[in-house]
Short mmCIF file of C-alpha atoms in Angstrom, two decimals:
data_model
loop_
_atom_site.label_atom_id
_atom_site.label_comp_id
_atom_site.label_asym_id
_atom_site.label_seq_id
_atom_site.Cartn_x
_atom_site.Cartn_y
_atom_site.Cartn_z
CA MET A 1 -7.43 72.93 -12.97
CA ILE A 2 -7.95 72.27 -9.27
CA PRO A 3 -10.12 69.25 -8.37
CA LEU A 4 -13.49 69.95 -6.79
CA TRP A 5 -12.81 67.79 -3.74
CA PHE A 6 -9.69 69.88 -3.01
CA ILE A 7 -11.68 73.15 -3.15
CA ILE A 8 -14.30 71.69 -0.78
CA TRP A 9 -11.56 70.53 1.57
CA LEU A 10 -10.01 74.03 1.60
CA LYS A 11 -13.40 75.62 2.38
CA ILE A 12 -13.97 73.22 5.27
CA TRP A 13 -10.43 73.79 6.57
CA SER A 14 -10.90 77.57 6.46
CA LEU A 15 -14.17 77.20 8.42
CA PHE A 16 -12.28 75.22 11.06
CA GLN A 17 -9.66 77.93 11.40
CA THR A 18 -12.07 80.83 11.92
CA ASN A 19 -15.03 79.40 13.91
CA SER A 20 -15.73 78.15 17.42
CA LEU A 21 -15.37 74.65 18.79
CA ILE A 22 -19.17 74.11 18.68
CA PHE A 23 -19.26 74.95 14.99
CA LYS A 24 -16.28 72.65 14.33
CA ASN A 25 -18.02 69.80 16.17
CA ALA A 26 -21.21 70.40 14.19
CA ILE A 27 -19.28 70.24 10.90
CA VAL A 28 -17.50 67.02 11.91
CA TYR A 29 -20.75 65.39 12.96
CA PHE A 30 -22.46 66.57 9.78
CA ILE A 31 -19.64 65.08 7.66
CA LEU A 32 -19.82 61.83 9.64
CA PHE A 33 -23.60 61.83 9.16
CA LEU A 34 -23.23 62.29 5.37
CA VAL A 35 -20.58 59.55 5.15
CA GLY A 36 -22.77 57.20 7.22
CA ILE A 37 -25.90 57.90 5.17
CA SER A 38 -23.96 57.52 1.92
CA THR A 39 -22.47 54.20 3.04
CA ILE A 40 -25.82 52.84 4.21
CA SER A 41 -27.52 54.04 1.01
CA PHE A 42 -24.86 52.42 -1.14
CA LEU A 43 -25.10 49.12 0.74
CA LEU A 44 -28.91 49.12 0.65
CA LEU A 45 -28.97 49.96 -3.04
CA ARG A 46 -26.42 47.25 -3.85
CA ASP A 47 -28.23 44.60 -1.79
CA SER A 48 -31.72 45.60 -2.88
CA SER A 49 -30.76 45.66 -6.56
CA LYS A 50 -29.31 42.17 -6.15
CA GLU A 51 -32.57 41.06 -4.48
CA ILE A 52 -34.65 42.68 -7.21
CA ILE A 53 -32.63 40.95 -9.94
CA GLU A 54 -32.86 37.57 -8.18
CA GLY A 55 -36.60 38.06 -7.61
CA SER A 56 -37.11 39.00 -11.27
CA GLU A 57 -35.18 35.93 -12.42
CA ILE A 58 -37.34 33.70 -10.23
CA GLN A 59 -40.52 35.36 -11.53
CA LEU A 60 -39.38 34.94 -15.15
CA GLN A 61 -38.55 31.30 -14.55
CA HIS A 62 -41.95 30.74 -12.92
CA PHE A 63 -43.70 32.58 -15.76
CA GLY A 64 -41.83 30.44 -18.31
CA GLU A 65 -42.90 27.27 -16.50
CA LEU A 66 -46.54 28.45 -16.49
CA ILE A 67 -46.38 29.17 -20.22
CA GLN A 68 -44.88 25.71 -20.81
CA LEU A 69 -47.70 24.11 -18.80
CA LYS A 70 -50.39 26.09 -20.65
CA PHE A 71 -48.82 25.26 -24.02
CA ASN A 72 -48.66 21.54 -23.14
CA GLU A 73 -52.30 21.64 -21.99
CA GLN A 74 -53.29 23.26 -25.29
CA ILE A 75 -51.34 20.69 -27.33
CA ASN A 76 -52.93 17.85 -25.35
CA ALA A 77 -56.39 19.33 -25.96
CA VAL A 78 -55.65 19.54 -29.69
CA LYS A 79 -54.46 15.91 -29.68
CA GLU A 80 -57.67 14.84 -27.96
CA ASP A 81 -59.72 16.74 -30.52
CA LEU A 82 -57.77 15.10 -33.36
CA GLU A 83 -58.37 11.67 -31.85
CA PHE A 84 -62.08 12.50 -31.61
CA LEU A 85 -62.14 13.68 -35.22
CA SER A 86 -60.42 10.52 -36.42
CA GLU A 87 -62.95 8.33 -34.58
CA ASN A 88 -65.93 10.42 -35.65
CA PRO A 89 -68.66 8.08 -36.98
CA ALA A 90 -69.45 10.51 -39.80
CA LEU A 91 -65.83 10.30 -41.00
CA LEU A 92 -65.67 6.52 -40.67
CA ASN A 93 -68.95 6.25 -42.59
CA TYR A 94 -67.68 8.50 -45.39
CA LEU A 95 -64.42 6.54 -45.62
CA LYS A 96 -66.42 3.32 -46.06
CA THR A 97 -68.99 4.58 -48.54
CA GLY A 98 -67.55 7.67 -50.23
CA LYS A 99 -71.12 8.94 -50.66
CA ASP A 100 -71.94 12.64 -50.87
CA ALA A 101 -74.65 12.22 -48.20
CA ASP A 102 -72.02 10.98 -45.76
CA LEU A 103 -69.75 13.91 -46.68
CA VAL A 104 -72.63 16.28 -45.83
CA LYS A 105 -72.95 14.60 -42.40
CA LEU A 106 -69.17 14.92 -41.93
CA ASN A 107 -69.32 18.65 -42.77
CA GLU A 108 -72.17 19.14 -40.29
CA SER A 109 -70.17 17.32 -37.63
CA HIS A 110 -67.11 19.49 -38.33
CA LEU A 111 -69.31 22.58 -38.24
CA ALA A 112 -70.59 21.62 -34.75
CA ILE A 113 -67.03 21.11 -33.51
CA LEU A 114 -65.89 24.46 -34.94
CA ARG A 115 -68.80 26.22 -33.24
CA ALA A 116 -67.93 24.60 -29.91
CA LYS A 117 -64.17 25.20 -30.15
CA LYS A 118 -63.63 28.96 -30.45
CA ASP A 119 -59.84 28.54 -30.74
CA TYR A 120 -60.11 26.79 -34.10
CA SER A 121 -60.60 28.74 -37.30
CA GLN A 122 -60.83 25.84 -39.79
CA ILE A 123 -61.22 22.12 -40.09
CA ARG A 124 -60.03 20.64 -43.36
CA PHE A 125 -60.51 17.10 -44.61
CA ILE A 126 -57.83 16.46 -47.21
CA GLY A 127 -57.80 13.36 -49.40
CA LEU A 128 -54.72 11.23 -49.85
CA SER A 129 -55.89 9.41 -52.95
CA ASN A 130 -56.44 12.67 -54.86
CA LEU A 131 -52.96 14.00 -54.00
CA GLY A 132 -53.98 16.48 -51.33
CA LYS A 133 -57.18 18.01 -52.67
CA GLU A 134 -59.53 19.19 -49.95
CA LEU A 135 -62.64 17.04 -49.75
CA SER A 136 -64.29 19.41 -47.29
CA ARG A 137 -63.52 22.50 -45.27
CA VAL A 138 -65.46 24.36 -42.61
CA GLU A 139 -64.23 27.71 -41.38
CA ARG A 140 -64.97 30.59 -39.11
CA ASN A 141 -65.68 34.02 -40.63
CA GLY A 142 -66.04 36.42 -37.73
CA ASP A 143 -68.92 35.11 -35.63
CA ARG A 144 -70.21 32.82 -38.37
CA THR A 145 -69.12 29.29 -39.18
CA ILE A 146 -69.64 28.08 -42.73
CA ILE A 147 -69.18 25.03 -44.90
CA VAL A 148 -67.00 26.00 -47.87
CA SER A 149 -68.56 25.12 -51.21
CA GLY A 150 -67.00 22.41 -53.36
CA ASP A 151 -65.77 24.81 -56.06
CA SER A 152 -63.76 26.75 -53.42
CA LEU A 153 -61.88 23.71 -52.12
CA GLN A 154 -58.13 23.82 -52.76
CA GLN A 155 -55.22 21.60 -53.61
CA LYS A 156 -53.01 21.25 -50.52
CA GLY A 157 -50.73 18.44 -51.69
CA ASN A 158 -47.73 20.76 -52.03
CA ARG A 159 -48.00 22.08 -48.47
CA PRO A 160 -45.34 20.83 -46.02
CA TYR A 161 -47.94 19.70 -43.45
CA PHE A 162 -49.56 17.41 -46.02
CA GLN A 163 -46.30 16.00 -47.34
CA GLN A 164 -44.85 15.39 -43.86
CA SER A 165 -48.00 13.86 -42.42
CA THR A 166 -48.34 11.35 -45.27
CA GLN A 167 -44.94 9.90 -44.34
CA LEU A 168 -46.10 8.94 -40.85
CA PRO A 169 -47.48 5.55 -39.82
CA LYS A 170 -51.24 5.10 -39.70
CA ASP A 171 -52.95 6.42 -36.52
CA SER A 172 -50.16 8.97 -35.91
CA ILE A 173 -50.80 12.56 -34.95
CA PHE A 174 -48.77 15.22 -36.73
CA ILE A 175 -48.39 18.74 -35.38
CA GLY A 176 -46.75 20.89 -38.02
CA LYS A 177 -44.97 24.19 -37.85
CA ILE A 178 -47.24 27.01 -36.73
CA ASP A 179 -47.43 29.60 -39.48
CA LEU A 180 -50.02 31.93 -40.98
CA ASN A 181 -52.94 30.42 -42.88
CA LYS A 182 -52.60 30.54 -46.66
CA GLU A 183 -55.48 30.49 -49.10
CA TYR A 184 -54.69 30.08 -52.80
CA GLY A 185 -50.98 30.46 -52.07
CA LYS A 186 -51.34 33.83 -50.28
CA ILE A 187 -51.50 34.63 -46.57
CA SER A 188 -55.17 35.11 -45.74
CA ASP A 189 -56.45 38.33 -44.22
CA PRO A 190 -57.08 38.70 -41.29
CA LYS A 191 -53.88 36.91 -40.36
CA VAL A 192 -54.66 33.68 -38.54
CA PRO A 193 -52.15 31.05 -37.38
#
């Protein structure tokens, strides 16, 4: 089998043998034009693809830094909210008295926070002395925020976040692994982190 480039070369050579000098010059210039355009196109493509890749890498790095900043801002906001919750007068009152009336005030306070903070889906108050039983829980159901009744409160003592946080010194803030919310041992629906 004869290579294609050889056949093209033979055709061009035969045109040179049979045609005038003007035609031969036109063919030479046309070939030079094609070689020049091909070379320039190749060089531009190579250089521009390198520029595109470098630009994309810079954009990805910048995007990653922005995500890191936003994530750190969100974590700091959560820490501030946790500090507020731990200094909440309703909580401090309930811890002193243990009265149901103070627990009602604590639930109302948590309900107000949940309404103001649209990113949160629940606030749980879990007791240490009763091995991780929820003492109160407020949660968001669609557009509504509710106080969960006492008979629906759950035992959370076996959850990793409870076990790990109880090992920390007093006044520490624990941020556990982000996973899907579980109610009664099953992932709740709709799925909420």
